[in-house]
PDB file of C-alpha atoms in Angstrom:
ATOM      1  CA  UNK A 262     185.816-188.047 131.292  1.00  0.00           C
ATOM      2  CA  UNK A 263     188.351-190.148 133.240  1.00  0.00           C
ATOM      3  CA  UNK A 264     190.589-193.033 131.704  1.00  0.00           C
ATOM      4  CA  UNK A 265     188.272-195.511 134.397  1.00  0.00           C
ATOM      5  CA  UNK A 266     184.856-194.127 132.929  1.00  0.00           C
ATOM      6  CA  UNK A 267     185.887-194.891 129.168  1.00  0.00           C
ATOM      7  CA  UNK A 268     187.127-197.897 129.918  1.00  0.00           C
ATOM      8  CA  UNK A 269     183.885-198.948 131.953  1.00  0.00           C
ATOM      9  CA  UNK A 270     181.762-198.130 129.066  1.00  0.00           C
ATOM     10  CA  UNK A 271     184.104-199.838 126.446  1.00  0.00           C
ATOM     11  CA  UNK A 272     183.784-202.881 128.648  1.00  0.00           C
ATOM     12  CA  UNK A 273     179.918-202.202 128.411  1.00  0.00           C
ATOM     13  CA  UNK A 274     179.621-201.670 125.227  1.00  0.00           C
ATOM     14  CA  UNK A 275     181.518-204.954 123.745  1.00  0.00           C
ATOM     15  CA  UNK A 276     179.195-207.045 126.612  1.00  0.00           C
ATOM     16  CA  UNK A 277     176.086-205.674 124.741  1.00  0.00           C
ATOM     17  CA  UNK A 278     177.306-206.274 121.725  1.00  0.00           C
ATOM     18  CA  UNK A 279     178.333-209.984 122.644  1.00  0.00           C
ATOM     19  CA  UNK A 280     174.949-210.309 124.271  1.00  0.00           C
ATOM     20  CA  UNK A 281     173.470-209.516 121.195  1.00  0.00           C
ATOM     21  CA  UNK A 282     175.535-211.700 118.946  1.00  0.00           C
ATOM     22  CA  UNK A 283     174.309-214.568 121.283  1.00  0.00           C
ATOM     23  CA  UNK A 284     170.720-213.677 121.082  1.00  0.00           C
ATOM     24  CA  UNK A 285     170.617-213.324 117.331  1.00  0.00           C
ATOM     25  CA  UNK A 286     172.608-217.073 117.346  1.00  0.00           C
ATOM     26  CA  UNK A 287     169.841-218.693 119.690  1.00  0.00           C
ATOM     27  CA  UNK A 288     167.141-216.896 117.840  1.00  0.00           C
ATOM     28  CA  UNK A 289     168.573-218.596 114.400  1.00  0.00           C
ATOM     29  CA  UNK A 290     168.830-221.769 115.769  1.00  0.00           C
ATOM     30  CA  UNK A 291     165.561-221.922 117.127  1.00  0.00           C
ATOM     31  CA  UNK A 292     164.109-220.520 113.563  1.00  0.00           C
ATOM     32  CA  UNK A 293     165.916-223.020 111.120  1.00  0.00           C
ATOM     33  CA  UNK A 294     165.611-226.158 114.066  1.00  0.00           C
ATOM     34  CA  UNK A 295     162.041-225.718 113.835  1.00  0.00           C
ATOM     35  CA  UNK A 296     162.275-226.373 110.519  1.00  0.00           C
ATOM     36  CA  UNK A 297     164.482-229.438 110.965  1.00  0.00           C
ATOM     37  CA  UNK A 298     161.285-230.976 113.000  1.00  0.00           C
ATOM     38  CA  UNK A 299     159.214-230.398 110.009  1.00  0.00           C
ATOM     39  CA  UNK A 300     161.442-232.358 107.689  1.00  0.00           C
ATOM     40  CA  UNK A 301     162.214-235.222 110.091  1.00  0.00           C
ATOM     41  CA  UNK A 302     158.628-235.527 112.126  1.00  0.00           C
ATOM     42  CA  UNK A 303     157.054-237.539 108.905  1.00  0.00           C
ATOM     43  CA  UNK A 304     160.179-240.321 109.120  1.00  0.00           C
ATOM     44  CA  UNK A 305     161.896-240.651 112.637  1.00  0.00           C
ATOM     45  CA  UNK A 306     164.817-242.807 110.760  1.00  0.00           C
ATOM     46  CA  UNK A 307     166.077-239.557 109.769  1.00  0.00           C
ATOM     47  CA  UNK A 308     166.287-237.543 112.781  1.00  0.00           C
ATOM     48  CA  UNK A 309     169.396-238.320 113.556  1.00  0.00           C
ATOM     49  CA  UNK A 310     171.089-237.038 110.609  1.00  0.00           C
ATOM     50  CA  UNK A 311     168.537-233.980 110.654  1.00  0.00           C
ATOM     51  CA  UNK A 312     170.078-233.168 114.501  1.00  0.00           C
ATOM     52  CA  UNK A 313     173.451-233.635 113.668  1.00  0.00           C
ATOM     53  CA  UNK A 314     173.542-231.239 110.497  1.00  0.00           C
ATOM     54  CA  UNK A 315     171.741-228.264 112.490  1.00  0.00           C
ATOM     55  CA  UNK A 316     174.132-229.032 115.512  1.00  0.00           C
ATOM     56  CA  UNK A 317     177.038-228.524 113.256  1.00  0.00           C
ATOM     57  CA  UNK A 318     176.792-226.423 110.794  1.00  0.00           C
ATOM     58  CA  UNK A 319     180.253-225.112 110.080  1.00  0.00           C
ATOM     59  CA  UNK A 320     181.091-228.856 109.286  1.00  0.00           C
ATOM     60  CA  UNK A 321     181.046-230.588 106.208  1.00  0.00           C
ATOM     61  CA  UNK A 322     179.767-234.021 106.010  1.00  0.00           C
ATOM     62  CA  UNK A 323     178.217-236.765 103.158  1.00  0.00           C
ATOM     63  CA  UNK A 324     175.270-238.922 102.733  1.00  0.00           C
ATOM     64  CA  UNK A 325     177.133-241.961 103.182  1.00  0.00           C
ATOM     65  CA  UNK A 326     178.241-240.443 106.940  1.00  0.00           C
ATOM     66  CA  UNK A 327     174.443-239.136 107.536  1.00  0.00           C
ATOM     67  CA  UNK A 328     173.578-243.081 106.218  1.00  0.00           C
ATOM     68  CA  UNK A 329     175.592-244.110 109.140  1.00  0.00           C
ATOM     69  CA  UNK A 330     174.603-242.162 111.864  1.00  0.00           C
ATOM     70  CA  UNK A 331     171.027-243.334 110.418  1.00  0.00           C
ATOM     71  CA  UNK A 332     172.010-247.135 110.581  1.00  0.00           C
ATOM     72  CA  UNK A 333     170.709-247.459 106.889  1.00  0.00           C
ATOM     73  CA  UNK A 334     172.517-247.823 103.515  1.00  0.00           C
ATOM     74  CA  UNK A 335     173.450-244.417 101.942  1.00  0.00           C
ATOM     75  CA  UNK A 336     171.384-245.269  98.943  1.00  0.00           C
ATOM     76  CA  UNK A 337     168.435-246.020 101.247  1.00  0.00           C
ATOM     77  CA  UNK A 338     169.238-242.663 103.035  1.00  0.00           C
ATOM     78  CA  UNK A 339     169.159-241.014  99.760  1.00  0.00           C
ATOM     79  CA  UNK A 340     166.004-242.018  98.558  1.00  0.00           C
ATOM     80  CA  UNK A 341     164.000-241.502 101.370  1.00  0.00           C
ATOM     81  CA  UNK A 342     165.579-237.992 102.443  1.00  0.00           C
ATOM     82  CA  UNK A 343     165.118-236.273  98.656  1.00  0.00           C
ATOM     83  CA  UNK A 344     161.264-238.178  99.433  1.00  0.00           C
ATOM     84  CA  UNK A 345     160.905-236.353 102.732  1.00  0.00           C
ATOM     85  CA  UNK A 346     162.371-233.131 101.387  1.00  0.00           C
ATOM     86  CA  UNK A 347     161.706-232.760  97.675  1.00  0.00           C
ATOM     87  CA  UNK A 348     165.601-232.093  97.467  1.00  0.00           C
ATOM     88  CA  UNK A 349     168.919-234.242  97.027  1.00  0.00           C
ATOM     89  CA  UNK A 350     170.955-234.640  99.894  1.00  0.00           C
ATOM     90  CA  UNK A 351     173.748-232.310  98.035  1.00  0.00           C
ATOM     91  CA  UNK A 352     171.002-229.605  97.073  1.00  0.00           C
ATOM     92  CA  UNK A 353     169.267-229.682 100.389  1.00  0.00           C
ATOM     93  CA  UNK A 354     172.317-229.012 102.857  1.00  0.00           C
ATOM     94  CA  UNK A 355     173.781-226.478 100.137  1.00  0.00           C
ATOM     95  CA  UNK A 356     170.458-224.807 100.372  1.00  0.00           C
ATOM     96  CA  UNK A 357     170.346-224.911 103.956  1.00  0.00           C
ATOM     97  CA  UNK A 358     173.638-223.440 104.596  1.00  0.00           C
ATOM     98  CA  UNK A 359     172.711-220.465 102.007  1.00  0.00           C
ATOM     99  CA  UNK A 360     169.871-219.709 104.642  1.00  0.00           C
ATOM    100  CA  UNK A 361     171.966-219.818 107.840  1.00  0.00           C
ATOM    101  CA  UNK A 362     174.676-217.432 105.759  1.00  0.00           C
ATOM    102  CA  UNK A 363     171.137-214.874 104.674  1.00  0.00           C
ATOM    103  CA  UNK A 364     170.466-215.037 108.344  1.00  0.00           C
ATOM    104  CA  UNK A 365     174.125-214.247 109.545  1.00  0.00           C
ATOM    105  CA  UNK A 366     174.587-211.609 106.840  1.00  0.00           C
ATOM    106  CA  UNK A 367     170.978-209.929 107.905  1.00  0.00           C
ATOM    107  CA  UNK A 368     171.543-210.271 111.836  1.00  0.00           C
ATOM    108  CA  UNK A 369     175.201-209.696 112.037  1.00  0.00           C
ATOM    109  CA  UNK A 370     177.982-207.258 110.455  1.00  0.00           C
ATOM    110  CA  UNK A 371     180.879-210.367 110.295  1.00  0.00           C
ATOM    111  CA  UNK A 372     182.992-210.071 106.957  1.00  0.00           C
ATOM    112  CA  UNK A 373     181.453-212.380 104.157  1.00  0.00           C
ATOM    113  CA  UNK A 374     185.115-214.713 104.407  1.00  0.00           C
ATOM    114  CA  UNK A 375     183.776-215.020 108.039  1.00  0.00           C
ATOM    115  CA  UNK A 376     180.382-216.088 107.041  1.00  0.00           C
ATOM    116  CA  UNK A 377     181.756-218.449 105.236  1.00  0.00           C
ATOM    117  CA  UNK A 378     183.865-219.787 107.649  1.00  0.00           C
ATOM    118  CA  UNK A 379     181.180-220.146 110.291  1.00  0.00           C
ATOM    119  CA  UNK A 380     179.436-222.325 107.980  1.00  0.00           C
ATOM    120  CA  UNK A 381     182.145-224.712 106.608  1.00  0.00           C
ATOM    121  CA  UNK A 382     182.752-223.628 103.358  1.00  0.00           C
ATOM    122  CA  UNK A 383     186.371-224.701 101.938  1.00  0.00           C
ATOM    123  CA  UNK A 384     186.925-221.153 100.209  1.00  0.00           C
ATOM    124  CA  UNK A 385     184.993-217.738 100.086  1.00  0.00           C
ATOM    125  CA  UNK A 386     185.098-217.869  96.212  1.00  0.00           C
ATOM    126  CA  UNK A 387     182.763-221.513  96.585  1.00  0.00           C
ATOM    127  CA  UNK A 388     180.093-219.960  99.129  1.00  0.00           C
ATOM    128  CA  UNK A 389     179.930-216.771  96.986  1.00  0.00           C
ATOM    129  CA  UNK A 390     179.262-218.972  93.933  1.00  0.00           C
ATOM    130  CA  UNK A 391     177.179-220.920  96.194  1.00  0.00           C
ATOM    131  CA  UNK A 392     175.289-218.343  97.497  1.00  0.00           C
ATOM    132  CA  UNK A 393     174.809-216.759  93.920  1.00  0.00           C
ATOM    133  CA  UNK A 394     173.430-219.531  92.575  1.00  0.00           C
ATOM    134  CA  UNK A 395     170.593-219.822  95.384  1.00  0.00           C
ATOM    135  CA  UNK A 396     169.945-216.172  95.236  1.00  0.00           C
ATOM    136  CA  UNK A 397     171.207-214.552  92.145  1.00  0.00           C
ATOM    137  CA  UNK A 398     173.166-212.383  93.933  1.00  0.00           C
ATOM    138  CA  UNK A 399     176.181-211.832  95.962  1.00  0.00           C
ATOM    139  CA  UNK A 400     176.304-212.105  99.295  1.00  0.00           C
ATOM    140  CA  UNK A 401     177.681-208.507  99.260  1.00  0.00           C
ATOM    141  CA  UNK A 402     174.757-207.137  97.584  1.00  0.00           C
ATOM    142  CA  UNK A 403     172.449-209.249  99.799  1.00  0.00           C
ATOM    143  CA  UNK A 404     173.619-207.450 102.694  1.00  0.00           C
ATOM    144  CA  UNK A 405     173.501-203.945 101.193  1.00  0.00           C
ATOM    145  CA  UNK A 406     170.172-204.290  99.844  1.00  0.00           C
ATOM    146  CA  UNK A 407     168.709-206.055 103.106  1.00  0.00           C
ATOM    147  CA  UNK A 408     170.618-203.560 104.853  1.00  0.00           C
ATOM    148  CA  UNK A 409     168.569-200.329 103.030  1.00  0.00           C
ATOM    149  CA  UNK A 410     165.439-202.535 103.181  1.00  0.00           C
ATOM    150  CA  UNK A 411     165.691-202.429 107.276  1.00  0.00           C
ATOM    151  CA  UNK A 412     166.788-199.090 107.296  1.00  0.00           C
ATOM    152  CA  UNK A 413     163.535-197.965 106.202  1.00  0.00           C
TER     153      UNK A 413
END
């Protein structure tokens, strides 16, 4: 095998794999912005802040800044987002997160700090604390365990 040929299929290789890694992204965002239309269909005043947190999920952001973007007062915003999700704001968007970091951790083979990253977390100690309260478990053990559950 020639230097050429291994470089060809190293070249093919990391395309796939970055094809892939797109695919599994769009697929996500589909998934979880479906389920931004089912939270914000029964009050539009909210869509706003329901676009902006799926279109940026590695930020952080408040209710007061999602009260904004509404044009209503944050404790307006408050009251009718926990009545339109059953959650607080703070709950809700930590929540969330957890399920784009299952979905990354499931789909993808990134290191948990990078996970973490991706979604805006300030520190990898916070989103594993995070994530174990959500899910009882690390994010570590997530992976392993949904990692033998596929393999079967």
């Amino acid at each position: 095998m020639s230097v050429e040929t291994l470089r060809e299929s190293d070249r093919a290789v990391r395309s796939i794999q970055s094809i892939q890694q797109e695919l599994s992204g769009a697929l996500i965002d589909t998934k979880l912005k479906n389920g931004a239309g089912r939270f914000a269909s029964s009050n539009p005043v909210l869509q706003p802040a329901f676009d902006y947190i799926f279109a940026h999920k590695h930020e952080n952001f408040s209710l007061k800044e999602m009260a904004k973007l509404c044009h209503i007062s944050p404790s307006y915003f408050s009251r009718i987002f926990t009545k339109e999700t059953g959650e607080n704001f703070s709950v809700f968007i930590a929540r969330l997160k957890i399920e784009w970091a299952k979905q990354l951790l499931e789909s993808t083979d990134s290191p948990i700090h990078q996970v973490s990253d991706d979604l805006g977390f300030c520190d990898t100690g916070y989103f594993i604390k995070t994530f174990k309260r959500f899910e009882n478990l690390t994010p570590a053990v997530y992976r392993n365990m949904y990692a033998g559950i596929s393999a079967k």
